[in-house]
Amino acid sequence: MGVTRNKRIHQEFSAIYLWRPDKIDDCSFCEEKSMTVRTRFAPSPTGYLHVGGARTALFSWLHTRKHGGRFVLRIEDTDLERSTEESVNAILEGMTWLGLEYEEGPFYQTHRFERYNEVIDQLLEKGLAYRCDCSKERLDRLREEQMARKVKPRYDGCCRHREVDPRLPHVIRFRNPDTGSVVFDDLVRGRISVANEELDDLIIRRSDGSPTYNLSVVVDDADMKITHVIRGDDHINNTPRQINLLNALELPVPEYGHLPMILGDDGARLSKRHGAVSVMQYMEEGFLPEALLNYLVRLGWSHGDQEIFSLDEMVALFDLGEVNKAPSTFNTEKLLWINQHYIKSDDPKRIARLLSPHLGKLDIDPTEGPALVQVVELQRERASTLVELARISAFYYRDFENFDEKAAKKALKPAAQEALALVRLRLADLEYWKREDIHNVIDQTVKTLGVGFGKVAMPVRVAVTGGSPSPDLDLTMEMIGQAACLRRIDKALDYIQKLS
């Protein structure tokens, strides 16, 4: 992988999107005392950083910060066929956007093959591993026979006591203990015990010479002095195997915490069909990183009825022991509510900066119109995402092609023609385009026609905004500008004329 290039991309992205000012401390493996809490996030670069991975990273990050430890990012790219540089970049960008900064890494497993092979050779020399040349056909037959007998499929140790020619194609298997049990106290699920007779002799080096996941992870966790392994519960079955490997190598066994899966609202495991699952897709759809983090921390953990947490509160209050064992259900509506909270409460200057690229996607240059910060202050109560905020604010910067059908049907009726025409005439005569003067024009028109304020204001509002949500009409019109307002009222009059 292009480590230097990935690091550069990460830093460039950080300068644009990072919502917290932390800096990366890019150091080598730490030589601190083993008592220091050290966690790791170890994604495989075979796709984007998904929501489940982001929650795992967040929980590991929070546990580390709470205990003053160090957070390590490791890229587990031993799957040479599926791992891509594009996926690595997506992971780095996702971590940066979320603000989950790491003290060490990213480290790449593909750069450590020599180290893994060194460990495998040690296991071979001690008789704790052996060569196996069983064919795929034999292994398939074995599996079928075991399943027919309703026995859990596992390797039968055929090559344990055979001399396999190292010059011929073969794999290396770990000699798993035959008796006893693996017992560990999971930080989330409590005590777990697995009999060794249920575990087979797993492959630790493939026939092409590449190390397998379980071997690489064990060596990395030991070398990087990882004290707490926090990961999804789909790895529970790997844990006893990895503990046996650690014991065979006489290495410290970290504490493990396995997080429950995340489900879609239909009860199935969260996937693409439930909507956005990629972290960066949420950025594209106008979510704020702190909103996604706030939502993710509540997926499986809670603190009373509190819904909104600052990052400092998350660090102070989070406890792995309080994580639920049951799966959590992803609720997009709740995420939208949290996102709206942050859009409404955050610094409008920052929201304006984040909104600008979304306006750009609508071919709008926010410098050619009213101050974007002012638009944010007026509109942000009405939007749940930055994409929505951009859409409902577009009328401040450019004319719209069509009126909102529902709004036009209600407000742009033939009966509104007289009011629009009179307002337009008086607006054109204004020497100063200030909200007070605009309000006076509308008020005078109401008095002249002897109608309710809404009979004048509603048609004017739809005429100048197209039907988009907007604040006080006079302020809205002041920001849009005189020429644009007059042009749009003419468009509304033409619309009404065509109805006659």
Short mmCIF file of C-alpha atoms in Angstrom, two decimals:
data_model
loop_
_atom_site.label_atom_id
_atom_site.label_comp_id
_atom_site.label_asym_id
_atom_site.label_seq_id
_atom_site.Cartn_x
_atom_site.Cartn_y
_atom_site.Cartn_z
CA MET A 1 0.00 0.00 0.00
CA GLY A 2 1.12 3.58 -0.58
CA VAL A 3 1.64 4.56 3.03
CA THR A 4 3.16 7.95 2.28
CA ARG A 5 0.42 8.82 -0.18
CA ASN A 6 -2.31 7.66 2.20
CA LYS A 7 -0.80 9.76 5.00
CA ARG A 8 -0.72 12.81 2.75
CA ILE A 9 -4.33 12.32 1.68
CA HIS A 10 -5.30 11.90 5.33
CA GLN A 11 -3.61 15.16 6.31
CA GLU A 12 -5.13 17.09 3.41
CA PHE A 13 -8.59 15.80 4.22
CA SER A 14 -8.05 16.62 7.89
CA ALA A 15 -7.34 20.24 7.08
CA ILE A 16 -10.72 20.54 5.35
CA TYR A 17 -13.11 18.45 7.41
CA LEU A 18 -11.71 17.84 10.89
CA TRP A 19 -14.13 19.18 13.47
CA ARG A 20 -11.73 18.84 16.39
CA PRO A 21 -8.24 20.35 16.49
CA ASP A 22 -6.38 17.25 17.67
CA LYS A 23 -3.19 16.40 15.80
CA ILE A 24 -1.92 12.98 14.83
CA ASP A 25 1.09 11.76 16.75
CA ASP A 26 2.66 9.47 14.16
CA CYS A 27 5.04 7.42 16.30
CA SER A 28 6.34 3.88 16.25
CA PHE A 29 5.14 1.16 18.60
CA CYS A 30 5.06 2.57 22.10
CA GLU A 31 7.53 1.28 24.69
CA GLU A 32 5.37 2.25 27.65
CA LYS A 33 4.59 0.07 30.62
CA SER A 34 2.10 -2.69 30.01
CA MET A 35 -0.31 -1.09 32.49
CA THR A 36 -1.08 1.69 29.99
CA VAL A 37 -4.44 1.08 28.35
CA ARG A 38 -3.90 0.50 24.64
CA THR A 39 -6.70 -0.25 22.20
CA ARG A 40 -6.75 -0.63 18.47
CA PHE A 41 -9.15 -0.24 15.58
CA ALA A 42 -8.23 -2.73 12.90
CA PRO A 43 -10.43 -2.53 9.79
CA SER A 44 -9.89 -4.54 6.63
CA PRO A 45 -9.51 -2.27 3.57
CA THR A 46 -11.97 -4.17 1.41
CA GLY A 47 -14.56 -1.38 1.26
CA TYR A 48 -15.69 1.81 2.94
CA LEU A 49 -15.70 2.54 6.67
CA HIS A 50 -19.19 1.38 7.59
CA VAL A 51 -21.41 2.36 10.50
CA GLY A 52 -20.65 -0.80 12.49
CA GLY A 53 -16.91 -0.23 12.14
CA ALA A 54 -17.30 3.41 13.12
CA ARG A 55 -19.13 2.45 16.31
CA THR A 56 -16.40 -0.08 17.14
CA ALA A 57 -13.76 2.60 16.58
CA LEU A 58 -15.72 5.07 18.73
CA PHE A 59 -16.16 2.67 21.66
CA SER A 60 -12.44 1.75 21.53
CA TRP A 61 -11.49 5.42 21.30
CA LEU A 62 -13.72 6.37 24.24
CA HIS A 63 -12.37 3.55 26.41
CA THR A 64 -8.83 4.66 25.63
CA ARG A 65 -9.49 8.33 26.31
CA LYS A 66 -11.33 7.58 29.54
CA HIS A 67 -8.28 5.72 30.88
CA GLY A 68 -5.62 8.03 29.46
CA GLY A 69 -4.32 5.40 27.06
CA ARG A 70 -3.22 5.22 23.45
CA PHE A 71 -5.36 4.43 20.42
CA VAL A 72 -3.79 2.52 17.53
CA LEU A 73 -5.02 2.29 13.93
CA ARG A 74 -4.06 -0.91 12.14
CA ILE A 75 -4.95 -1.75 8.56
CA GLU A 76 -5.50 -5.50 8.27
CA ASP A 77 -4.77 -5.90 4.57
CA THR A 78 -3.64 -9.53 4.43
CA ASP A 79 -6.51 -10.29 2.03
CA LEU A 80 -4.37 -9.35 -0.96
CA GLU A 81 -7.10 -9.94 -3.54
CA ARG A 82 -9.73 -7.70 -1.95
CA SER A 83 -7.68 -5.01 -0.19
CA THR A 84 -7.38 -1.74 -2.11
CA GLU A 85 -5.68 1.60 -1.65
CA GLU A 86 -9.01 3.27 -2.34
CA SER A 87 -10.50 1.50 0.67
CA VAL A 88 -7.55 2.52 2.83
CA ASN A 89 -8.14 6.15 1.89
CA ALA A 90 -11.85 5.79 2.65
CA ILE A 91 -11.01 4.47 6.13
CA LEU A 92 -8.53 7.30 6.80
CA GLU A 93 -10.99 9.92 5.59
CA GLY A 94 -13.81 8.44 7.67
CA MET A 95 -11.70 8.42 10.82
CA THR A 96 -10.58 11.99 10.20
CA TRP A 97 -14.10 13.25 9.49
CA LEU A 98 -15.36 11.67 12.70
CA GLY A 99 -12.46 13.17 14.64
CA LEU A 100 -11.32 9.80 16.01
CA GLU A 101 -7.63 10.60 16.06
CA TYR A 102 -5.10 7.89 16.81
CA GLU A 103 -1.75 8.20 18.54
CA GLU A 104 -0.08 5.44 16.52
CA GLY A 105 -0.44 4.20 12.96
CA PRO A 106 -1.75 3.49 10.52
CA PHE A 107 0.18 0.23 10.52
CA TYR A 108 -0.19 -2.19 7.62
CA GLN A 109 -0.09 -5.95 8.06
CA THR A 110 1.32 -6.43 4.57
CA HIS A 111 4.49 -4.71 5.81
CA ARG A 112 4.90 -7.28 8.61
CA PHE A 113 4.93 -10.61 6.75
CA GLU A 114 8.53 -11.23 7.78
CA ARG A 115 7.55 -10.90 11.42
CA TYR A 116 4.58 -13.26 11.04
CA ASN A 117 6.71 -15.89 9.33
CA GLU A 118 9.27 -15.60 12.11
CA VAL A 119 6.56 -16.46 14.64
CA ILE A 120 5.23 -19.31 12.51
CA ASP A 121 8.74 -20.77 12.32
CA GLN A 122 8.97 -20.58 16.12
CA LEU A 123 5.72 -22.54 16.43
CA LEU A 124 7.01 -25.15 13.97
CA GLU A 125 10.27 -25.54 15.88
CA LYS A 126 8.40 -26.05 19.17
CA GLY A 127 6.04 -28.62 17.63
CA LEU A 128 3.10 -26.28 18.15
CA ALA A 129 2.40 -26.08 14.41
CA TYR A 130 2.69 -28.50 11.53
CA ARG A 131 2.54 -28.74 7.75
CA CYS A 132 -0.63 -30.03 6.14
CA ASP A 133 -1.05 -31.08 2.51
CA CYS A 134 -4.64 -32.31 2.68
CA SER A 135 -6.37 -31.65 -0.62
CA LYS A 136 -9.48 -29.53 -0.97
CA GLU A 137 -11.34 -32.64 -2.11
CA ARG A 138 -10.43 -34.52 1.10
CA LEU A 139 -11.42 -31.58 3.28
CA ASP A 140 -14.74 -31.24 1.44
CA ARG A 141 -15.48 -34.94 1.92
CA LEU A 142 -14.57 -34.69 5.59
CA ARG A 143 -16.92 -31.79 6.07
CA GLU A 144 -19.78 -33.54 4.30
CA GLU A 145 -19.32 -36.69 6.38
CA GLN A 146 -19.26 -34.72 9.63
CA MET A 147 -22.36 -32.76 8.72
CA ALA A 148 -24.14 -35.99 7.76
CA ARG A 149 -23.36 -37.30 11.26
CA LYS A 150 -24.52 -33.95 12.69
CA VAL A 151 -21.04 -33.32 14.06
CA LYS A 152 -19.56 -29.84 14.13
CA PRO A 153 -17.25 -29.62 11.06
CA ARG A 154 -13.58 -29.43 12.04
CA TYR A 155 -10.23 -30.59 10.78
CA ASP A 156 -9.47 -34.13 11.98
CA GLY A 157 -5.73 -33.68 12.54
CA CYS A 158 -4.81 -36.02 9.70
CA CYS A 159 -1.39 -34.40 9.15
CA ARG A 160 -0.50 -33.90 12.82
CA HIS A 161 1.83 -36.90 12.86
CA ARG A 162 2.86 -36.98 9.22
CA GLU A 163 6.04 -35.71 7.64
CA VAL A 164 4.97 -33.34 4.87
CA ASP A 165 7.59 -32.38 2.30
CA PRO A 166 8.09 -28.59 2.70
CA ARG A 167 8.97 -28.36 -1.00
CA LEU A 168 5.46 -29.42 -2.01
CA PRO A 169 2.31 -27.26 -1.72
CA HIS A 170 1.04 -27.18 1.85
CA VAL A 171 -0.41 -25.00 4.58
CA ILE A 172 0.74 -24.51 8.18
CA ARG A 173 -1.74 -25.40 10.94
CA PHE A 174 -1.61 -24.48 14.60
CA ARG A 175 -1.74 -27.49 16.92
CA ASN A 176 -4.67 -26.57 19.10
CA PRO A 177 -4.79 -28.08 22.63
CA ASP A 178 -6.81 -31.31 22.74
CA THR A 179 -8.18 -30.96 26.25
CA GLY A 180 -9.36 -28.28 28.62
CA SER A 181 -11.27 -25.13 27.89
CA VAL A 182 -10.64 -21.53 27.00
CA VAL A 183 -12.28 -19.25 29.56
CA PHE A 184 -12.30 -15.47 29.39
CA ASP A 185 -14.33 -12.68 30.95
CA ASP A 186 -15.75 -10.62 28.12
CA LEU A 187 -16.09 -6.94 29.05
CA VAL A 188 -19.55 -6.85 27.45
CA ARG A 189 -20.92 -10.38 27.50
CA GLY A 190 -19.46 -11.71 30.74
CA ARG A 191 -17.74 -15.08 31.20
CA ILE A 192 -17.37 -17.21 28.07
CA SER A 193 -16.05 -20.79 28.09
CA VAL A 194 -15.25 -22.89 25.01
CA ALA A 195 -14.01 -26.47 25.14
CA ASN A 196 -10.83 -27.03 23.14
CA GLU A 197 -12.33 -30.15 21.59
CA GLU A 198 -14.72 -27.82 19.73
CA LEU A 199 -11.80 -25.99 18.11
CA ASP A 200 -9.82 -27.38 15.20
CA ASP A 201 -6.25 -26.87 14.10
CA LEU A 202 -6.66 -23.60 12.28
CA ILE A 203 -4.53 -22.65 9.29
CA ILE A 204 -2.00 -19.93 10.17
CA ARG A 205 -0.18 -19.78 6.80
CA ARG A 206 -1.78 -20.37 3.44
CA SER A 207 -0.26 -22.43 0.64
CA ASP A 208 0.81 -19.20 -1.11
CA GLY A 209 2.92 -18.30 1.94
CA SER A 210 0.66 -15.53 3.26
CA PRO A 211 -0.31 -15.51 6.97
CA THR A 212 -3.95 -15.81 7.96
CA TYR A 213 -6.05 -13.40 9.96
CA ASN A 214 -5.89 -15.13 13.34
CA LEU A 215 -2.11 -15.45 13.33
CA SER A 216 -1.53 -11.86 12.16
CA VAL A 217 -3.91 -10.41 14.72
CA VAL A 218 -2.31 -12.29 17.59
CA VAL A 219 1.21 -11.18 16.65
CA ASP A 220 0.13 -7.58 16.10
CA ASP A 221 -1.80 -7.31 19.34
CA ALA A 222 1.20 -8.66 21.24
CA ASP A 223 3.81 -6.53 19.47
CA MET A 224 1.69 -3.40 19.78
CA LYS A 225 1.04 -4.13 23.48
CA ILE A 226 -2.73 -4.00 23.03
CA THR A 227 -4.39 -4.34 26.43
CA HIS A 228 -8.04 -4.23 25.35
CA VAL A 229 -9.48 -5.70 22.15
CA ILE A 230 -12.88 -4.13 21.47
CA ARG A 231 -14.59 -5.46 18.34
CA GLY A 232 -17.84 -6.80 16.90
CA ASP A 233 -19.38 -9.97 18.24
CA ASP A 234 -18.84 -11.66 14.88
CA HIS A 235 -15.29 -12.21 16.19
CA ILE A 236 -16.31 -14.12 19.33
CA ASN A 237 -15.55 -17.46 17.67
CA ASN A 238 -12.03 -16.25 16.84
CA THR A 239 -11.23 -15.25 20.42
CA PRO A 240 -10.65 -18.73 21.92
CA ARG A 241 -8.39 -19.62 18.99
CA GLN A 242 -6.42 -16.40 19.41
CA ILE A 243 -6.08 -16.94 23.17
CA ASN A 244 -4.68 -20.41 22.54
CA LEU A 245 -2.17 -18.96 20.09
CA LEU A 246 -1.13 -16.30 22.62
CA ASN A 247 -0.71 -18.93 25.30
CA ALA A 248 1.36 -21.12 22.98
CA LEU A 249 3.63 -18.15 22.29
CA GLU A 250 3.73 -17.30 26.01
CA LEU A 251 2.40 -13.83 25.32
CA PRO A 252 0.06 -11.68 27.46
CA VAL A 253 -3.65 -12.13 26.76
CA PRO A 254 -5.53 -8.82 26.39
CA GLU A 255 -9.01 -8.21 27.72
CA TYR A 256 -11.77 -8.67 25.16
CA GLY A 257 -15.04 -6.87 24.68
CA HIS A 258 -17.41 -7.93 21.89
CA LEU A 259 -20.03 -5.43 20.76
CA PRO A 260 -23.48 -6.57 19.58
CA MET A 261 -24.38 -6.16 15.93
CA ILE A 262 -26.41 -3.28 14.53
CA LEU A 263 -29.75 -4.13 12.90
CA GLY A 264 -31.88 -2.27 10.40
CA ASP A 265 -35.42 -1.28 11.34
CA ASP A 266 -36.65 -4.56 9.81
CA GLY A 267 -34.61 -6.65 12.24
CA ALA A 268 -32.03 -7.75 9.67
CA ARG A 269 -28.35 -6.95 9.93
CA LEU A 270 -27.67 -3.38 8.79
CA SER A 271 -26.72 -3.31 5.11
CA LYS A 272 -26.87 -1.12 2.01
CA ARG A 273 -30.56 -1.83 1.49
CA HIS A 274 -31.33 0.03 4.73
CA GLY A 275 -29.85 3.25 3.33
CA ALA A 276 -26.49 4.86 3.96
CA VAL A 277 -24.10 2.62 5.85
CA SER A 278 -20.83 4.22 4.74
CA VAL A 279 -19.55 6.90 7.08
CA MET A 280 -18.53 9.16 4.19
CA GLN A 281 -21.95 8.73 2.60
CA TYR A 282 -23.40 10.35 5.69
CA MET A 283 -21.06 13.28 5.13
CA GLU A 284 -22.26 13.48 1.52
CA GLU A 285 -25.86 13.46 2.71
CA GLY A 286 -25.29 16.45 4.96
CA PHE A 287 -24.82 14.95 8.41
CA LEU A 288 -22.42 16.46 10.94
CA PRO A 289 -19.73 14.18 12.38
CA GLU A 290 -20.64 14.99 15.97
CA ALA A 291 -24.27 14.06 15.25
CA LEU A 292 -23.27 10.66 13.88
CA LEU A 293 -20.94 10.06 16.83
CA ASN A 294 -23.67 11.11 19.27
CA TYR A 295 -26.06 8.68 17.62
CA LEU A 296 -23.55 5.82 17.43
CA VAL A 297 -22.63 6.08 21.11
CA ARG A 298 -26.30 5.46 21.95
CA LEU A 299 -26.39 2.29 19.86
CA GLY A 300 -25.93 -0.18 22.66
CA TRP A 301 -25.01 2.23 25.47
CA SER A 302 -26.96 4.81 27.43
CA HIS A 303 -26.70 7.11 30.41
CA GLY A 304 -30.15 7.52 31.87
CA ASP A 305 -32.44 9.38 29.50
CA GLN A 306 -29.74 11.73 28.21
CA GLU A 307 -29.85 12.03 24.42
CA ILE A 308 -27.22 14.64 23.57
CA PHE A 309 -23.61 14.23 24.68
CA SER A 310 -20.60 16.42 24.14
CA LEU A 311 -17.41 14.56 23.34
CA ASP A 312 -16.10 15.30 26.84
CA GLU A 313 -19.27 13.85 28.34
CA MET A 314 -18.92 10.71 26.24
CA VAL A 315 -15.38 10.20 27.48
CA ALA A 316 -16.32 10.83 31.10
CA LEU A 317 -19.49 8.72 31.18
CA PHE A 318 -18.84 5.83 28.77
CA ASP A 319 -18.32 2.42 30.36
CA LEU A 320 -17.87 -0.80 28.38
CA GLY A 321 -19.47 -2.72 31.21
CA GLU A 322 -22.73 -0.85 30.55
CA VAL A 323 -22.93 -1.80 26.86
CA ASN A 324 -26.01 -3.88 26.08
CA LYS A 325 -25.55 -7.49 25.04
CA ALA A 326 -28.55 -7.40 22.68
CA PRO A 327 -28.31 -6.04 19.12
CA SER A 328 -29.19 -2.38 18.53
CA THR A 329 -31.58 -1.11 15.87
CA PHE A 330 -30.52 1.75 13.63
CA ASN A 331 -33.17 4.48 13.44
CA THR A 332 -32.57 7.08 10.74
CA GLU A 333 -35.32 9.36 12.05
CA LYS A 334 -33.56 9.59 15.40
CA LEU A 335 -30.28 10.36 13.67
CA LEU A 336 -31.98 13.15 11.71
CA TRP A 337 -33.34 14.61 14.95
CA ILE A 338 -29.88 14.65 16.51
CA ASN A 339 -28.37 16.13 13.35
CA GLN A 340 -30.93 18.94 13.36
CA HIS A 341 -30.07 19.66 16.99
CA TYR A 342 -26.43 20.20 16.07
CA ILE A 343 -27.25 22.26 12.98
CA LYS A 344 -29.40 24.54 15.14
CA SER A 345 -26.99 24.82 18.06
CA ASP A 346 -23.55 24.90 16.44
CA ASP A 347 -21.56 28.01 15.52
CA PRO A 348 -23.29 29.41 12.39
CA LYS A 349 -19.88 30.23 10.89
CA ARG A 350 -18.91 26.56 10.99
CA ILE A 351 -22.28 25.47 9.59
CA ALA A 352 -21.84 28.00 6.78
CA ARG A 353 -18.42 26.57 5.97
CA LEU A 354 -19.81 23.05 5.86
CA LEU A 355 -22.88 24.16 3.88
CA SER A 356 -20.88 25.84 1.14
CA PRO A 357 -19.86 22.65 -0.75
CA HIS A 358 -23.46 21.42 -0.69
CA LEU A 359 -24.54 24.66 -2.35
CA GLY A 360 -21.72 24.13 -4.83
CA LYS A 361 -23.27 20.81 -5.82
CA LEU A 362 -26.36 22.82 -6.79
CA ASP A 363 -24.13 25.00 -8.99
CA ILE A 364 -24.51 27.88 -6.55
CA ASP A 365 -21.65 30.20 -5.65
CA PRO A 366 -22.55 31.43 -2.14
CA THR A 367 -20.29 34.47 -2.58
CA GLU A 368 -22.73 35.77 -5.20
CA GLY A 369 -25.57 36.65 -2.87
CA PRO A 370 -26.31 37.36 0.78
CA ALA A 371 -23.82 36.42 3.48
CA LEU A 372 -23.98 32.66 3.96
CA VAL A 373 -23.73 32.96 7.74
CA GLN A 374 -26.85 35.11 7.75
CA VAL A 375 -28.69 32.61 5.58
CA VAL A 376 -27.70 29.83 7.98
CA GLU A 377 -28.97 31.80 10.96
CA LEU A 378 -32.33 32.31 9.23
CA GLN A 379 -32.82 28.84 7.77
CA ARG A 380 -31.19 26.27 10.02
CA GLU A 381 -34.25 25.72 12.23
CA ARG A 382 -35.99 24.34 9.14
CA ALA A 383 -33.49 21.68 8.04
CA SER A 384 -32.40 18.27 9.32
CA THR A 385 -29.35 17.94 7.06
CA LEU A 386 -26.96 20.25 5.27
CA VAL A 387 -28.30 18.92 1.96
CA GLU A 388 -31.79 19.98 2.97
CA LEU A 389 -30.48 23.31 4.24
CA ALA A 390 -28.81 23.92 0.88
CA ARG A 391 -31.98 23.00 -1.01
CA ILE A 392 -34.31 25.27 0.97
CA SER A 393 -31.78 28.13 0.83
CA ALA A 394 -31.08 28.02 -2.90
CA PHE A 395 -33.69 30.69 -3.65
CA TYR A 396 -31.53 33.30 -1.90
CA TYR A 397 -28.89 32.89 -4.61
CA ARG A 398 -30.70 32.05 -7.83
CA ASP A 399 -34.10 32.11 -9.46
CA PHE A 400 -36.07 28.88 -9.35
CA GLU A 401 -37.42 27.16 -12.44
CA ASN A 402 -40.84 26.28 -11.05
CA PHE A 403 -43.03 27.20 -8.12
CA ASP A 404 -43.76 24.55 -5.55
CA GLU A 405 -46.95 23.01 -6.91
CA LYS A 406 -48.77 22.81 -3.59
CA ALA A 407 -47.80 26.33 -2.52
CA ALA A 408 -48.64 27.85 -5.89
CA LYS A 409 -52.05 26.17 -5.99
CA LYS A 410 -52.86 27.71 -2.63
CA ALA A 411 -51.40 31.21 -3.04
CA LEU A 412 -51.04 32.08 -6.73
CA LYS A 413 -54.72 32.26 -7.65
CA PRO A 414 -56.32 34.82 -9.99
CA ALA A 415 -57.59 36.66 -6.90
CA ALA A 416 -53.97 37.37 -5.93
CA GLN A 417 -53.13 39.11 -9.18
CA GLU A 418 -54.19 42.60 -8.07
CA ALA A 419 -52.24 42.44 -4.83
CA LEU A 420 -49.07 41.18 -6.55
CA ALA A 421 -49.28 43.84 -9.26
CA LEU A 422 -49.70 46.67 -6.72
CA VAL A 423 -46.89 45.39 -4.49
CA ARG A 424 -44.63 45.05 -7.50
CA LEU A 425 -45.35 48.66 -8.58
CA ARG A 426 -44.57 50.05 -5.14
CA LEU A 427 -41.47 47.90 -4.63
CA ALA A 428 -40.04 49.14 -7.91
CA ASP A 429 -40.29 52.72 -6.61
CA LEU A 430 -38.28 52.05 -3.43
CA GLU A 431 -35.05 54.03 -3.31
CA TYR A 432 -33.63 52.00 -0.39
CA TRP A 433 -34.09 48.23 -0.25
CA LYS A 434 -34.46 47.79 3.50
CA ARG A 435 -36.78 45.43 5.33
CA GLU A 436 -38.62 48.30 7.03
CA ASP A 437 -39.44 49.90 3.68
CA ILE A 438 -40.45 46.52 2.21
CA HIS A 439 -42.72 45.88 5.16
CA ASN A 440 -44.33 49.30 4.72
CA VAL A 441 -45.08 48.53 1.05
CA ILE A 442 -46.84 45.29 1.95
CA ASP A 443 -48.70 46.96 4.84
CA GLN A 444 -49.83 49.87 2.63
CA THR A 445 -51.06 47.42 0.00
CA VAL A 446 -53.09 45.56 2.62
CA LYS A 447 -54.72 48.84 3.68
CA THR A 448 -55.30 49.97 0.10
CA LEU A 449 -57.06 46.74 -0.87
CA GLY A 450 -58.83 46.36 2.46
CA VAL A 451 -57.88 42.71 2.84
CA GLY A 452 -56.19 40.60 5.46
CA PHE A 453 -52.39 40.66 5.67
CA GLY A 454 -52.15 37.06 4.49
CA LYS A 455 -54.00 37.84 1.26
CA VAL A 456 -51.05 39.99 0.23
CA ALA A 457 -48.12 38.47 2.08
CA MET A 458 -48.75 34.84 1.13
CA PRO A 459 -48.78 35.39 -2.66
CA VAL A 460 -45.70 37.62 -2.37
CA ARG A 461 -43.86 35.03 -0.28
CA VAL A 462 -44.54 32.23 -2.78
CA ALA A 463 -43.65 34.56 -5.64
CA VAL A 464 -40.21 35.45 -4.29
CA THR A 465 -39.26 32.12 -2.67
CA GLY A 466 -40.97 29.67 -4.99
CA GLY A 467 -42.65 28.13 -1.97
CA SER A 468 -39.51 27.26 0.01
CA PRO A 469 -39.60 27.65 3.80
CA SER A 470 -38.39 31.11 4.82
CA PRO A 471 -38.29 33.50 7.80
CA ASP A 472 -39.96 36.94 8.00
CA LEU A 473 -41.03 38.03 4.54
CA ASP A 474 -39.53 41.52 4.64
CA LEU A 475 -36.14 40.19 5.79
CA THR A 476 -36.25 37.43 3.19
CA MET A 477 -36.93 39.92 0.42
CA GLU A 478 -34.19 42.27 1.65
CA MET A 479 -31.69 39.44 1.38
CA ILE A 480 -32.88 38.28 -2.03
CA GLY A 481 -32.48 41.77 -3.47
CA GLN A 482 -34.73 44.19 -5.30
CA ALA A 483 -34.06 43.11 -8.87
CA ALA A 484 -34.59 39.42 -8.13
CA CYS A 485 -37.80 40.09 -6.19
CA LEU A 486 -39.27 42.15 -8.99
CA ARG A 487 -38.27 39.54 -11.55
CA ARG A 488 -39.87 36.75 -9.55
CA ILE A 489 -43.10 38.66 -8.95
CA ASP A 490 -43.32 39.14 -12.71
CA LYS A 491 -42.90 35.37 -13.06
CA ALA A 492 -45.75 34.83 -10.60
CA LEU A 493 -48.00 37.27 -12.48
CA ASP A 494 -47.28 35.38 -15.72
CA TYR A 495 -48.09 32.12 -13.92
CA ILE A 496 -51.44 33.53 -12.78
CA GLN A 497 -52.16 34.97 -16.21
CA LYS A 498 -51.79 31.52 -17.77
CA LEU A 499 -54.40 30.20 -15.33
CA SER A 500 -57.02 32.65 -16.60
#
